[in-house]
Coordinates of C-alpha atoms in Angstrom, one line a residue:
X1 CA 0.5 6.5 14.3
X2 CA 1.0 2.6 14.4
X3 CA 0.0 0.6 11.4
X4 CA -0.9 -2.2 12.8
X5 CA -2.0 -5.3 10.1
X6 CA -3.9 -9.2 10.1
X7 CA -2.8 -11.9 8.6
X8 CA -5.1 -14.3 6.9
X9 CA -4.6 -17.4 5.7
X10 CA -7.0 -20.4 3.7
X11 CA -6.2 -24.0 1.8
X12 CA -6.4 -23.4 -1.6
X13 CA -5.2 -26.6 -4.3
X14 CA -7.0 -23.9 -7.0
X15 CA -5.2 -22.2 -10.3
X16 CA -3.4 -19.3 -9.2
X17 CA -3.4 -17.7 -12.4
X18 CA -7.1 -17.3 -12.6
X19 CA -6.7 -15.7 -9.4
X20 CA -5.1 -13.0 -10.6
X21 CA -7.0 -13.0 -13.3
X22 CA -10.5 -12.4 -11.5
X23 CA -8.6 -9.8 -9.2
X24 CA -6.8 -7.8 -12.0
X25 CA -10.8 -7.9 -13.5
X26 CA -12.6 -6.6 -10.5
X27 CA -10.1 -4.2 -8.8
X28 CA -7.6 -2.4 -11.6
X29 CA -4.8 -0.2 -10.1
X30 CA -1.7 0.7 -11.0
X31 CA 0.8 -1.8 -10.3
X32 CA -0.5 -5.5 -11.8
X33 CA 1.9 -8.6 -11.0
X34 CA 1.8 -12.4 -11.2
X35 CA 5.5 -13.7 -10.4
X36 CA 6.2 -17.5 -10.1
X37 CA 9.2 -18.4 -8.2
X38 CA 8.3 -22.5 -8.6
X39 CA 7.9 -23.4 -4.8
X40 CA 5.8 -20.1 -4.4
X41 CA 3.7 -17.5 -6.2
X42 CA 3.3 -14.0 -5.6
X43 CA 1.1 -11.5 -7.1
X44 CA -1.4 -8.8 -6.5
X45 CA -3.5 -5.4 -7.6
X46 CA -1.5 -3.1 -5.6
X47 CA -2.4 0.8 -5.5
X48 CA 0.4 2.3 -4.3
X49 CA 4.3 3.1 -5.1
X50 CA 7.1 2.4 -2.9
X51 CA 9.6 4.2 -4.6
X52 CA 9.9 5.2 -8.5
X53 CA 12.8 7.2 -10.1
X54 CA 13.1 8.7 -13.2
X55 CA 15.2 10.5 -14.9
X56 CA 17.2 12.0 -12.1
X57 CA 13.8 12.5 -9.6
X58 CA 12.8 10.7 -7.2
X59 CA 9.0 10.0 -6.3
X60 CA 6.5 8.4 -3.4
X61 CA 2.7 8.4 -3.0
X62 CA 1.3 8.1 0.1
X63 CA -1.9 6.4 0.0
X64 CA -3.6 7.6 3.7
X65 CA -7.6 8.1 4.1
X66 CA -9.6 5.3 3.8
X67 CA -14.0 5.3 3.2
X68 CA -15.5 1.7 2.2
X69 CA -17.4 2.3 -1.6
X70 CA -21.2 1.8 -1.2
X71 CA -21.9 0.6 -4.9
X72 CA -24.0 4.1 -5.6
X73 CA -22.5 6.5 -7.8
X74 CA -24.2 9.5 -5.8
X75 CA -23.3 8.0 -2.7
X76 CA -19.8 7.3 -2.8
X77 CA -19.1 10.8 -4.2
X78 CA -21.2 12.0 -0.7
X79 CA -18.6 9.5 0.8
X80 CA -15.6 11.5 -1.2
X81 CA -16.7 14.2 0.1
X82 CA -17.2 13.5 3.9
X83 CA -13.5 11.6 3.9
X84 CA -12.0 15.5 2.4
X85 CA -14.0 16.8 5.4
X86 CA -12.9 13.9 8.1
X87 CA -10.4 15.9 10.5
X88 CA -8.9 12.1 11.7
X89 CA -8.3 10.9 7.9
X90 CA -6.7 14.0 7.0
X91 CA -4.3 14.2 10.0
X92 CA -3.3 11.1 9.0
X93 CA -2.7 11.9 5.1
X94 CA -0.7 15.2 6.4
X95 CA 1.6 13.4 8.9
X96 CA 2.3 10.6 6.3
X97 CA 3.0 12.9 3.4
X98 CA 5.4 14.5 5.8
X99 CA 7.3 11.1 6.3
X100 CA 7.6 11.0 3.2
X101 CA 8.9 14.4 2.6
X102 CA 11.2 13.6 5.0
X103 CA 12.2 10.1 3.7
X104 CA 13.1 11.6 0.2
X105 CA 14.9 14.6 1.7
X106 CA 17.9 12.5 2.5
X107 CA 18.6 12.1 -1.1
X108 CA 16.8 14.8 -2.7
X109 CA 16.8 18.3 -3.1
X110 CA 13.9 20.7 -4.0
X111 CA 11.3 18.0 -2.4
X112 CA 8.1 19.2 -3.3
X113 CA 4.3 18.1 -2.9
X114 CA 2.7 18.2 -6.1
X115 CA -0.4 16.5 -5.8
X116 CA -2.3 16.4 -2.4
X117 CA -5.0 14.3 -1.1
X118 CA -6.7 13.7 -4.6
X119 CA -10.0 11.5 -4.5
X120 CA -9.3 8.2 -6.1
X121 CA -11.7 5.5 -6.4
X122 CA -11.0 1.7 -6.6
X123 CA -13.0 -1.3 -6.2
X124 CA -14.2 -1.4 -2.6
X125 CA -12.7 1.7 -1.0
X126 CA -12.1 5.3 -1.7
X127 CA -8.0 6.6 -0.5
X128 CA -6.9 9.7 -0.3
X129 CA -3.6 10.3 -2.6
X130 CA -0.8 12.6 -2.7
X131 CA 2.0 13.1 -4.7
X132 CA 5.6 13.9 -3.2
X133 CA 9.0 14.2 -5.3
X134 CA 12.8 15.4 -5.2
X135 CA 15.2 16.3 -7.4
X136 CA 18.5 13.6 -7.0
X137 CA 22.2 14.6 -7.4
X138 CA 24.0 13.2 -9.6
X139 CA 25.8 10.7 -7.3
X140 CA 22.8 9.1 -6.3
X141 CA 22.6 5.4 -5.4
X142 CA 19.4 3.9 -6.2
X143 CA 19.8 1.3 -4.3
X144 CA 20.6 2.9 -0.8
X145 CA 17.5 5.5 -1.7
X146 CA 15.6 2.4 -1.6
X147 CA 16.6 0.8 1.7
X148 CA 16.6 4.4 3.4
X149 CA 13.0 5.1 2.7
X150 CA 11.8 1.5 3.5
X151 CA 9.1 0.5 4.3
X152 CA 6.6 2.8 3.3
X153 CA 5.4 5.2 6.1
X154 CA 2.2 3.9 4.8
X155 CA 3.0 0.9 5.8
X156 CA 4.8 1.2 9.2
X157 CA 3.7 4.9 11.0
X158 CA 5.3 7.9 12.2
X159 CA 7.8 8.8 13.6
X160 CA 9.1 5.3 11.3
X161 CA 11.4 3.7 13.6
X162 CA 9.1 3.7 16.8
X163 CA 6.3 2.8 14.8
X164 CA 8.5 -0.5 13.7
X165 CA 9.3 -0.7 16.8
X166 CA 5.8 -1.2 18.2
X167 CA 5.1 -3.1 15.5
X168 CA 7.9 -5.8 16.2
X169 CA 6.6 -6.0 19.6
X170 CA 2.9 -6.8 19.0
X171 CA 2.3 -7.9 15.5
X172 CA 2.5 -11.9 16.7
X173 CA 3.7 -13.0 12.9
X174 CA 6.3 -12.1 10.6
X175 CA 5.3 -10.0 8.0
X176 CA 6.7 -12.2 5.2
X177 CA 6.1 -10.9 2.2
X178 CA 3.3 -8.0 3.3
X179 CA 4.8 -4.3 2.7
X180 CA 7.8 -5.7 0.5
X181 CA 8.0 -3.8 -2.4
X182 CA 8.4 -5.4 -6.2
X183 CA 9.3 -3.9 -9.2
X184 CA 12.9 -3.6 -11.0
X185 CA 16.0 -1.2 -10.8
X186 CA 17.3 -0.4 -13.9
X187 CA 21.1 -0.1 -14.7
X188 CA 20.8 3.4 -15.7
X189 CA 19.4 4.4 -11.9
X190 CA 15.1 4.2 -12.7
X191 CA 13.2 2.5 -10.5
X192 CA 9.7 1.5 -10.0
X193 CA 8.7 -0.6 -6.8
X194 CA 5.1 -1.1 -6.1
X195 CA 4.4 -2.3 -2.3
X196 CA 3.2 -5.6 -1.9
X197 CA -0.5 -4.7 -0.5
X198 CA -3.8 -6.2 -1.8
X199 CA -1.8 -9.2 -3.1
X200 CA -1.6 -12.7 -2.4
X201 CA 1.5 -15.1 -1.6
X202 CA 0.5 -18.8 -2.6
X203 CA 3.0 -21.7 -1.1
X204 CA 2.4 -25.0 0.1
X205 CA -1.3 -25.1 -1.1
X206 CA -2.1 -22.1 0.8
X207 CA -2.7 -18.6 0.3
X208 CA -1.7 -16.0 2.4
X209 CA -3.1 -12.3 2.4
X210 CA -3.0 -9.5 4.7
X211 CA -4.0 -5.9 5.5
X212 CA -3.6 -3.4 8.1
X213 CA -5.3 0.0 9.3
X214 CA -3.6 3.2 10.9
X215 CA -3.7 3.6 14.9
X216 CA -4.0 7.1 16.4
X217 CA -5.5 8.4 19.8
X218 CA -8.8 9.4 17.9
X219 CA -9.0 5.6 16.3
X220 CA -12.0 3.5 17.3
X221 CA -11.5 -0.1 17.2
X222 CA -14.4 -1.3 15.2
X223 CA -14.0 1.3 12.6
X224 CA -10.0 0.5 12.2
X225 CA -11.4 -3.1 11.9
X226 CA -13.7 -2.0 9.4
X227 CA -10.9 -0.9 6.9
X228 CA -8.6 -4.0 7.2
X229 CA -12.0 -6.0 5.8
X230 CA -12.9 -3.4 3.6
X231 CA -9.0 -3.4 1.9
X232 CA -9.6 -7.2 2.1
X233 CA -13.2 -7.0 0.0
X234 CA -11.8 -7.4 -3.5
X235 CA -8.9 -10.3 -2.7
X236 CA -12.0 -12.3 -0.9
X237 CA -14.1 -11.8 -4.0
X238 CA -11.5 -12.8 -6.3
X239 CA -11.2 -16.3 -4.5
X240 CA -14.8 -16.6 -4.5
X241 CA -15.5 -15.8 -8.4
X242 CA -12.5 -17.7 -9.1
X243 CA -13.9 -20.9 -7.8
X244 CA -11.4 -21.8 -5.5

């Protein structure tokens, strides 16, 4: 699998803040930012952890499976339902979650999965979720489990480094700040880093946003195509109800 991602890109001479504000309104998730660096602005509604440690364990949640929401209660449960039952979207989940299991086994003992592919709902699309976490040793650099597990498999593909690899070689732009994780490391070894998806980099009166879709054999182009926009939906909404 390849995860393969657009770049998109719009003037905007608009109040960043409100933004941010609209987004954090229509699409809640876990990890909330706004950061101002002066010349620049990042921030985002992003779904999904790149790395968070606590207490001595270590965790990722791959976020794998995507179905577009369809604004009907009844029918995006059917849609729930038919993305459990999708034999491409769960090949993908497995293989991922297994990436990561792998990722955290260089550091960890007692890796486990203790949540897999739970059914979560957020503005525009349904994911599928899972929940993977090892036990570190008391040695354990925080910093080095960091780089070793980055990117997200989420992010790049499996097997990682070929995936990156192909991903280098026909992405035609820098991934800037897409897939960068943000977040704080604590002196006393926690960490939580969010990756930087369904978020927004504003410099130079611009804004730049970007999403990408997993590549397998099975994939059909439109559909993969589909799911960038669909991941896209509630960043393109904010601009617009933000008046900018």
């Amino acid at each position: 699998q390849i995860v393969f991602s657009r770049q998109f890109e719009q003037p905007f001479r608009g109040d960043e803040f409100q933004v941010y504000r609209v987004l954090r309104s229509i699409n809640p998730s876990p990890y909330l930012f706004y950061f101002d660096y002066g010349s620049y602005k990042i921030f985002g509604s992003s779904p999904e952890a790149q790395m968070v440690i606590q207490d001595g364990v270590a965790r990722v949640n791959p976020i794998a499976g995507t179905y577009r929401r369809s604004g009907d209660v009844d029918e995006d449960a059917r849609r729930a339902e038919a993305l459990l039952a999708d034999p491409k979207e769960n090949a993908e989940h497995i293989m991922l979650v297994d990436l990561a299991r792998n990722d955290l086994g260089r550091h960890c003992s007692q890796v486990r999965v203790r949540e897999l592919k739970e059914v979560h709902f957020y503005s525009h699309v349904i994911h599928l979720v899972s929940k993977v976490e090892g036990r570190l040793g008391p040695d354990a650099n925080p910093i080095q489990i960091f780089g070793d597990t980055f990117p997200a498999g989420t992010l790049s593909g499996a097997p990682k480094f070929k995936a990156l690899t192909l991903i280098d070689q026909y992405e035609n732009q820098n991934r800037s700040f897409y897939g960068g994780g943000i977040g704080y490391i604590g002196f006393d070894g926690n960490m939580n880093q969010a990756i930087v998806i369904r978020s927004f980099l504003s410099k130079d009166q611009v804004l730049h946003y970007q999403a990408g879709a997993g590549i397998v054999v099975a994939s059909q182009e439109e559909k993969e195509l589909q799911e960038v926009n669909n991941k896209l939906g509630a960043l393109k909404k904010a601009i617009l109800k933000a008046g900018c």
